[in-house]
PDB file of C-alpha atoms in Angstrom:
ATOM      1  CA  MET G   1       0.000   0.000   0.000  1.00  0.00           C
ATOM      2  CA  THR G   2       1.407   3.393  -0.973  1.00  0.00           C
ATOM      3  CA  GLY G   3       1.777   6.313   1.406  1.00  0.00           C
ATOM      4  CA  ASP G   4      -1.114   8.210  -0.229  1.00  0.00           C
ATOM      5  CA  ALA G   5      -3.489   5.262   0.100  1.00  0.00           C
ATOM      6  CA  ARG G   6      -2.413   4.749   3.720  1.00  0.00           C
ATOM      7  CA  THR G   7      -2.949   8.446   4.491  1.00  0.00           C
ATOM      8  CA  ARG G   8      -6.374   8.408   2.792  1.00  0.00           C
ATOM      9  CA  ARG G   9      -7.388   5.314   4.758  1.00  0.00           C
ATOM     10  CA  ALA G  10      -6.192   6.892   8.023  1.00  0.00           C
ATOM     11  CA  ASN G  11      -8.119  10.096   7.261  1.00  0.00           C
ATOM     12  CA  ARG G  12     -11.290   8.090   6.570  1.00  0.00           C
ATOM     13  CA  ALA G  13     -10.845   6.161   9.810  1.00  0.00           C
ATOM     14  CA  VAL G  14     -10.539   9.419  11.750  1.00  0.00           C
ATOM     15  CA  ALA G  15     -13.656  10.772   9.993  1.00  0.00           C
ATOM     16  CA  VAL G  16     -15.640   7.599  10.787  1.00  0.00           C
ATOM     17  CA  LEU G  17     -14.574   7.666  14.444  1.00  0.00           C
ATOM     18  CA  GLY G  18     -15.353  11.374  14.710  1.00  0.00           C
ATOM     19  CA  MET G  19     -18.823  10.928  13.207  1.00  0.00           C
ATOM     20  CA  ALA G  20     -19.458   7.914  15.453  1.00  0.00           C
ATOM     21  CA  LEU G  21     -18.483  10.049  18.470  1.00  0.00           C
ATOM     22  CA  VAL G  22     -20.918  12.764  17.362  1.00  0.00           C
ATOM     23  CA  TRP G  23     -23.604  10.070  16.952  1.00  0.00           C
ATOM     24  CA  ILE G  24     -23.030   8.871  20.519  1.00  0.00           C
ATOM     25  CA  LEU G  25     -23.106  12.447  21.819  1.00  0.00           C
ATOM     26  CA  LEU G  26     -26.383  13.076  19.984  1.00  0.00           C
ATOM     27  CA  TRP G  27     -27.942  10.038  21.673  1.00  0.00           C
ATOM     28  CA  GLY G  28     -26.604  11.221  25.017  1.00  0.00           C
ATOM     29  CA  THR G  29     -25.433   7.848  26.325  1.00  0.00           C
ATOM     30  CA  PHE G  30     -22.705   5.420  25.450  1.00  0.00           C
ATOM     31  CA  SER G  31     -23.793   1.920  24.563  1.00  0.00           C
ATOM     32  CA  TRP G  32     -22.397  -0.691  22.236  1.00  0.00           C
ATOM     33  CA  ALA G  33     -25.527  -0.335  20.108  1.00  0.00           C
ATOM     34  CA  ASN G  34     -24.958   3.437  19.802  1.00  0.00           C
ATOM     35  CA  LEU G  35     -21.308   2.862  18.915  1.00  0.00           C
ATOM     36  CA  LEU G  36     -22.151   0.254  16.293  1.00  0.00           C
ATOM     37  CA  GLY G  37     -24.999   2.378  14.919  1.00  0.00           C
ATOM     38  CA  GLY G  38     -22.694   5.412  14.746  1.00  0.00           C
ATOM     39  CA  LEU G  39     -20.041   3.448  12.876  1.00  0.00           C
ATOM     40  CA  VAL G  40     -22.623   2.135  10.392  1.00  0.00           C
ATOM     41  CA  VAL G  41     -24.160   5.587   9.813  1.00  0.00           C
ATOM     42  CA  ALA G  42     -20.704   7.159   9.435  1.00  0.00           C
ATOM     43  CA  GLY G  43     -19.703   4.498   6.924  1.00  0.00           C
ATOM     44  CA  ILE G  44     -22.859   5.042   4.886  1.00  0.00           C
ATOM     45  CA  VAL G  45     -22.430   8.830   4.983  1.00  0.00           C
ATOM     46  CA  LEU G  46     -18.852   8.543   3.718  1.00  0.00           C
ATOM     47  CA  LEU G  47     -19.904   6.168   0.937  1.00  0.00           C
ATOM     48  CA  VAL G  48     -22.809   8.326  -0.223  1.00  0.00           C
ATOM     49  CA  PHE G  49     -21.129  11.702   0.362  1.00  0.00           C
ATOM     50  CA  PRO G  50     -17.384  11.175  -0.049  1.00  0.00           C
ATOM     51  CA  LEU G  51     -15.298  13.858   1.615  1.00  0.00           C
ATOM     52  CA  PRO G  52     -12.534  15.615  -0.266  1.00  0.00           C
ATOM     53  CA  PRO G  53      -9.135  14.621   1.082  1.00  0.00           C
ATOM     54  CA  VAL G  54      -8.085  17.008   3.848  1.00  0.00           C
ATOM     55  CA  VAL G  55      -4.494  16.362   4.702  1.00  0.00           C
ATOM     56  CA  PHE G  56      -3.004  17.682   7.900  1.00  0.00           C
ATOM     57  CA  ALA G  57       0.511  18.538   6.737  1.00  0.00           C
ATOM     58  CA  GLY G  58       1.597  20.392   9.841  1.00  0.00           C
ATOM     59  CA  ARG G  59       1.947  19.683  13.491  1.00  0.00           C
ATOM     60  CA  LEU G  60       0.288  20.977  16.610  1.00  0.00           C
ATOM     61  CA  ARG G  61       2.414  23.641  18.314  1.00  0.00           C
ATOM     62  CA  PRO G  62       1.230  24.388  21.891  1.00  0.00           C
ATOM     63  CA  VAL G  63       2.596  27.942  22.320  1.00  0.00           C
ATOM     64  CA  PRO G  64       1.238  29.324  19.018  1.00  0.00           C
ATOM     65  CA  LEU G  65      -2.017  27.438  19.687  1.00  0.00           C
ATOM     66  CA  ALA G  66      -2.310  29.183  23.070  1.00  0.00           C
ATOM     67  CA  ARG G  67      -1.559  32.503  21.331  1.00  0.00           C
ATOM     68  CA  PHE G  68      -4.308  31.809  18.780  1.00  0.00           C
ATOM     69  CA  VAL G  69      -6.816  30.926  21.529  1.00  0.00           C
ATOM     70  CA  ALA G  70      -5.938  34.060  23.519  1.00  0.00           C
ATOM     71  CA  TRP G  71      -6.326  36.318  20.450  1.00  0.00           C
ATOM     72  CA  PHE G  72      -9.537  34.557  19.463  1.00  0.00           C
ATOM     73  CA  LEU G  73     -11.046  35.080  22.936  1.00  0.00           C
ATOM     74  CA  ARG G  74      -9.940  38.723  22.832  1.00  0.00           C
ATOM     75  CA  ASP G  75     -11.507  39.191  19.374  1.00  0.00           C
ATOM     76  CA  LEU G  76     -14.680  37.488  20.583  1.00  0.00           C
ATOM     77  CA  PHE G  77     -14.953  39.806  23.587  1.00  0.00           C
ATOM     78  CA  VAL G  78     -14.148  43.013  21.677  1.00  0.00           C
ATOM     79  CA  ALA G  79     -16.551  42.178  18.825  1.00  0.00           C
ATOM     80  CA  SER G  80     -19.322  41.311  21.285  1.00  0.00           C
ATOM     81  CA  VAL G  81     -18.920  44.669  23.018  1.00  0.00           C
ATOM     82  CA  GLN G  82     -18.892  46.473  19.655  1.00  0.00           C
ATOM     83  CA  ILE G  83     -22.061  44.699  18.487  1.00  0.00           C
ATOM     84  CA  ALA G  84     -23.786  45.452  21.801  1.00  0.00           C
ATOM     85  CA  TRP G  85     -22.792  49.115  21.428  1.00  0.00           C
ATOM     86  CA  LEU G  86     -24.233  49.174  17.903  1.00  0.00           C
ATOM     87  CA  ALA G  87     -27.472  47.635  19.156  1.00  0.00           C
ATOM     88  CA  PHE G  88     -27.958  50.453  21.678  1.00  0.00           C
ATOM     89  CA  ARG G  89     -27.050  53.341  19.362  1.00  0.00           C
ATOM     90  CA  PHE G  90     -30.502  54.568  18.456  1.00  0.00           C
ATOM     91  CA  GLY G  91     -30.752  56.324  15.129  1.00  0.00           C
ATOM     92  CA  TYR G  92     -27.386  55.026  13.892  1.00  0.00           C
ATOM     93  CA  THR G  93     -27.416  52.828  10.803  1.00  0.00           C
ATOM     94  CA  PRO G  94     -24.307  50.652  10.527  1.00  0.00           C
ATOM     95  CA  HIS G  95     -22.922  50.064   7.061  1.00  0.00           C
ATOM     96  CA  GLY G  96     -21.866  46.616   5.981  1.00  0.00           C
ATOM     97  CA  ALA G  97     -19.296  45.596   3.435  1.00  0.00           C
ATOM     98  CA  ILE G  98     -18.376  42.424   1.629  1.00  0.00           C
ATOM     99  CA  ILE G  99     -14.623  42.035   1.572  1.00  0.00           C
ATOM    100  CA  GLY G 100     -12.639  39.450  -0.380  1.00  0.00           C
ATOM    101  CA  VAL G 101      -9.494  38.209   1.343  1.00  0.00           C
ATOM    102  CA  GLY G 102      -7.051  36.017  -0.532  1.00  0.00           C
ATOM    103  CA  LEU G 103      -5.398  33.687   1.944  1.00  0.00           C
ATOM    104  CA  ARG G 104      -1.738  32.847   1.514  1.00  0.00           C
ATOM    105  CA  VAL G 105      -2.258  29.164   2.341  1.00  0.00           C
ATOM    106  CA  GLY G 106      -5.096  27.913   0.141  1.00  0.00           C
ATOM    107  CA  THR G 107      -5.512  24.419   1.619  1.00  0.00           C
ATOM    108  CA  ASP G 108      -9.000  23.206   2.475  1.00  0.00           C
ATOM    109  CA  LEU G 109      -7.996  22.866   6.134  1.00  0.00           C
ATOM    110  CA  ASN G 110      -6.703  26.440   6.360  1.00  0.00           C
ATOM    111  CA  LEU G 111      -9.720  27.846   4.517  1.00  0.00           C
ATOM    112  CA  THR G 112     -12.050  25.957   6.861  1.00  0.00           C
ATOM    113  CA  LEU G 113     -10.281  26.877  10.108  1.00  0.00           C
ATOM    114  CA  THR G 114      -9.977  30.544   9.149  1.00  0.00           C
ATOM    115  CA  ALA G 115     -13.591  30.720   7.956  1.00  0.00           C
ATOM    116  CA  GLU G 116     -14.865  29.047  11.136  1.00  0.00           C
ATOM    117  CA  ALA G 117     -12.851  31.347  13.396  1.00  0.00           C
ATOM    118  CA  LEU G 118     -14.169  34.389  11.504  1.00  0.00           C
ATOM    119  CA  SER G 119     -17.775  33.205  11.551  1.00  0.00           C
ATOM    120  CA  LEU G 120     -17.698  32.627  15.295  1.00  0.00           C
ATOM    121  CA  VAL G 121     -16.760  36.267  15.959  1.00  0.00           C
ATOM    122  CA  PRO G 122     -19.830  38.544  15.992  1.00  0.00           C
ATOM    123  CA  GLY G 123     -19.988  41.085  13.193  1.00  0.00           C
ATOM    124  CA  SER G 124     -18.421  38.947  10.474  1.00  0.00           C
ATOM    125  CA  LEU G 125     -19.940  36.195   8.380  1.00  0.00           C
ATOM    126  CA  ILE G 126     -18.524  34.109   5.551  1.00  0.00           C
ATOM    127  CA  VAL G 127     -20.595  34.699   2.430  1.00  0.00           C
ATOM    128  CA  GLU G 128     -18.637  32.538   0.006  1.00  0.00           C
ATOM    129  CA  VAL G 129     -15.436  30.525  -0.193  1.00  0.00           C
ATOM    130  CA  ASP G 130     -13.561  30.297  -3.477  1.00  0.00           C
ATOM    131  CA  ARG G 131     -11.571  27.090  -3.025  1.00  0.00           C
ATOM    132  CA  ALA G 132      -9.806  27.356  -6.377  1.00  0.00           C
ATOM    133  CA  GLU G 133      -8.401  30.819  -5.638  1.00  0.00           C
ATOM    134  CA  GLY G 134      -8.217  30.521  -1.824  1.00  0.00           C
ATOM    135  CA  VAL G 135     -10.421  33.579  -1.286  1.00  0.00           C
ATOM    136  CA  LEU G 136     -12.862  34.141   1.570  1.00  0.00           C
ATOM    137  CA  TRP G 137     -15.714  36.576   0.896  1.00  0.00           C
ATOM    138  CA  ILE G 138     -16.754  38.031   4.240  1.00  0.00           C
ATOM    139  CA  HIS G 139     -19.668  40.267   5.201  1.00  0.00           C
ATOM    140  CA  VAL G 140     -18.468  42.716   7.836  1.00  0.00           C
ATOM    141  CA  LEU G 141     -20.733  44.883   9.942  1.00  0.00           C
ATOM    142  CA  ASP G 142     -20.077  48.608  10.444  1.00  0.00           C
ATOM    143  CA  VAL G 143     -17.371  49.359   7.889  1.00  0.00           C
ATOM    144  CA  ARG G 144     -17.418  53.067   7.090  1.00  0.00           C
ATOM    145  CA  ASP G 145     -14.570  53.482   4.588  1.00  0.00           C
ATOM    146  CA  ARG G 146     -11.851  51.744   2.588  1.00  0.00           C
ATOM    147  CA  ALA G 147      -9.314  52.176   5.391  1.00  0.00           C
ATOM    148  CA  GLU G 148     -11.499  50.161   7.780  1.00  0.00           C
ATOM    149  CA  ALA G 149     -12.025  47.514   5.091  1.00  0.00           C
ATOM    150  CA  GLU G 150      -8.248  47.254   4.582  1.00  0.00           C
ATOM    151  CA  ARG G 151      -7.713  47.058   8.358  1.00  0.00           C
ATOM    152  CA  PHE G 152     -10.206  44.173   8.516  1.00  0.00           C
ATOM    153  CA  ARG G 153      -8.430  42.436   5.625  1.00  0.00           C
ATOM    154  CA  GLN G 154      -5.126  42.726   7.502  1.00  0.00           C
ATOM    155  CA  ASP G 155      -6.825  41.340  10.634  1.00  0.00           C
ATOM    156  CA  VAL G 156      -7.983  38.292   8.624  1.00  0.00           C
ATOM    157  CA  LEU G 157      -4.447  37.725   7.352  1.00  0.00           C
ATOM    158  CA  ALA G 158      -3.144  38.009  10.924  1.00  0.00           C
ATOM    159  CA  LEU G 159      -5.740  35.441  12.020  1.00  0.00           C
ATOM    160  CA  GLU G 160      -4.593  33.131   9.221  1.00  0.00           C
ATOM    161  CA  SER G 161      -0.989  33.561  10.389  1.00  0.00           C
ATOM    162  CA  ARG G 162      -1.900  32.615  13.962  1.00  0.00           C
ATOM    163  CA  ILE G 163      -3.806  29.534  12.805  1.00  0.00           C
ATOM    164  CA  VAL G 164      -1.002  28.402  10.503  1.00  0.00           C
ATOM    165  CA  ALA G 165       1.581  29.043  13.232  1.00  0.00           C
ATOM    166  CA  ALA G 166      -0.441  26.741  15.510  1.00  0.00           C
ATOM    167  CA  VAL G 167      -1.116  23.866  13.087  1.00  0.00           C
ATOM    168  CA  GLY G 168       0.643  24.508   9.768  1.00  0.00           C
ATOM    169  CA  SER G 169       3.619  22.893   8.105  1.00  0.00           C
ATOM    170  CA  PRO G 170       6.965  24.731   8.140  1.00  0.00           C
ATOM    171  CA  ASP G 171       6.405  25.755   4.494  1.00  0.00           C
ATOM    172  CA  GLU G 172       2.941  27.152   5.319  1.00  0.00           C
ATOM    173  CA  VAL G 173       4.347  29.069   8.295  1.00  0.00           C
ATOM    174  CA  ARG G 174       7.035  30.523   6.030  1.00  0.00           C
ATOM    175  CA  ARG G 175       4.402  31.630   3.476  1.00  0.00           C
ATOM    176  CA  THR G 176       2.356  33.464   6.090  1.00  0.00           C
ATOM    177  CA  THR G 177       5.294  35.159   7.811  1.00  0.00           C
ATOM    178  CA  GLU G 178       7.015  36.402   4.623  1.00  0.00           C
ATOM    179  CA  GLY G 179       4.352  39.109   4.266  1.00  0.00           C
ATOM    180  CA  GLY G 180       5.110  40.422   7.738  1.00  0.00           C
ATOM    181  CA  VAL G 181       1.544  40.022   9.050  1.00  0.00           C
ATOM    182  CA  LEU G 182       1.353  38.376  12.463  1.00  0.00           C
TER     183      LEU G 182
END
């Protein structure tokens, strides 16, 4: 068996186990029947809806991961306060913008992690993902001018850098740090 086939098989096994775990959590109790049912359902789902191969080429780095989590929690808090402030500003109409951000690491894993982190922060929402070009199209609340749009774009690139620093390969880390955004 070649390395690619072995990697694909390992990725499928992880996906099946992950879906079986979600199945058990949905039922709320562990039983052998729930485990077996989860494995069967996961197997059927993967046969009917095959997943694109998502290869984890990097490694988990604890210090950059802690840095990412700290920044994410900070962003979550600041954005929540900003959205609350907007909600209580009577008579003020916030302006939204849709901003395209081309990521430097266009892997499916990086696109997904960056998009999820952005969508979890109030005030930003992923509108579209262009997998071929590695571009995230993001709706941003309360953008008044081009300078704020550019600042948001730089914030997205900084977020990508933190994610790649935490889980990316050395080549991916190099690609995100060459631009100087961190």
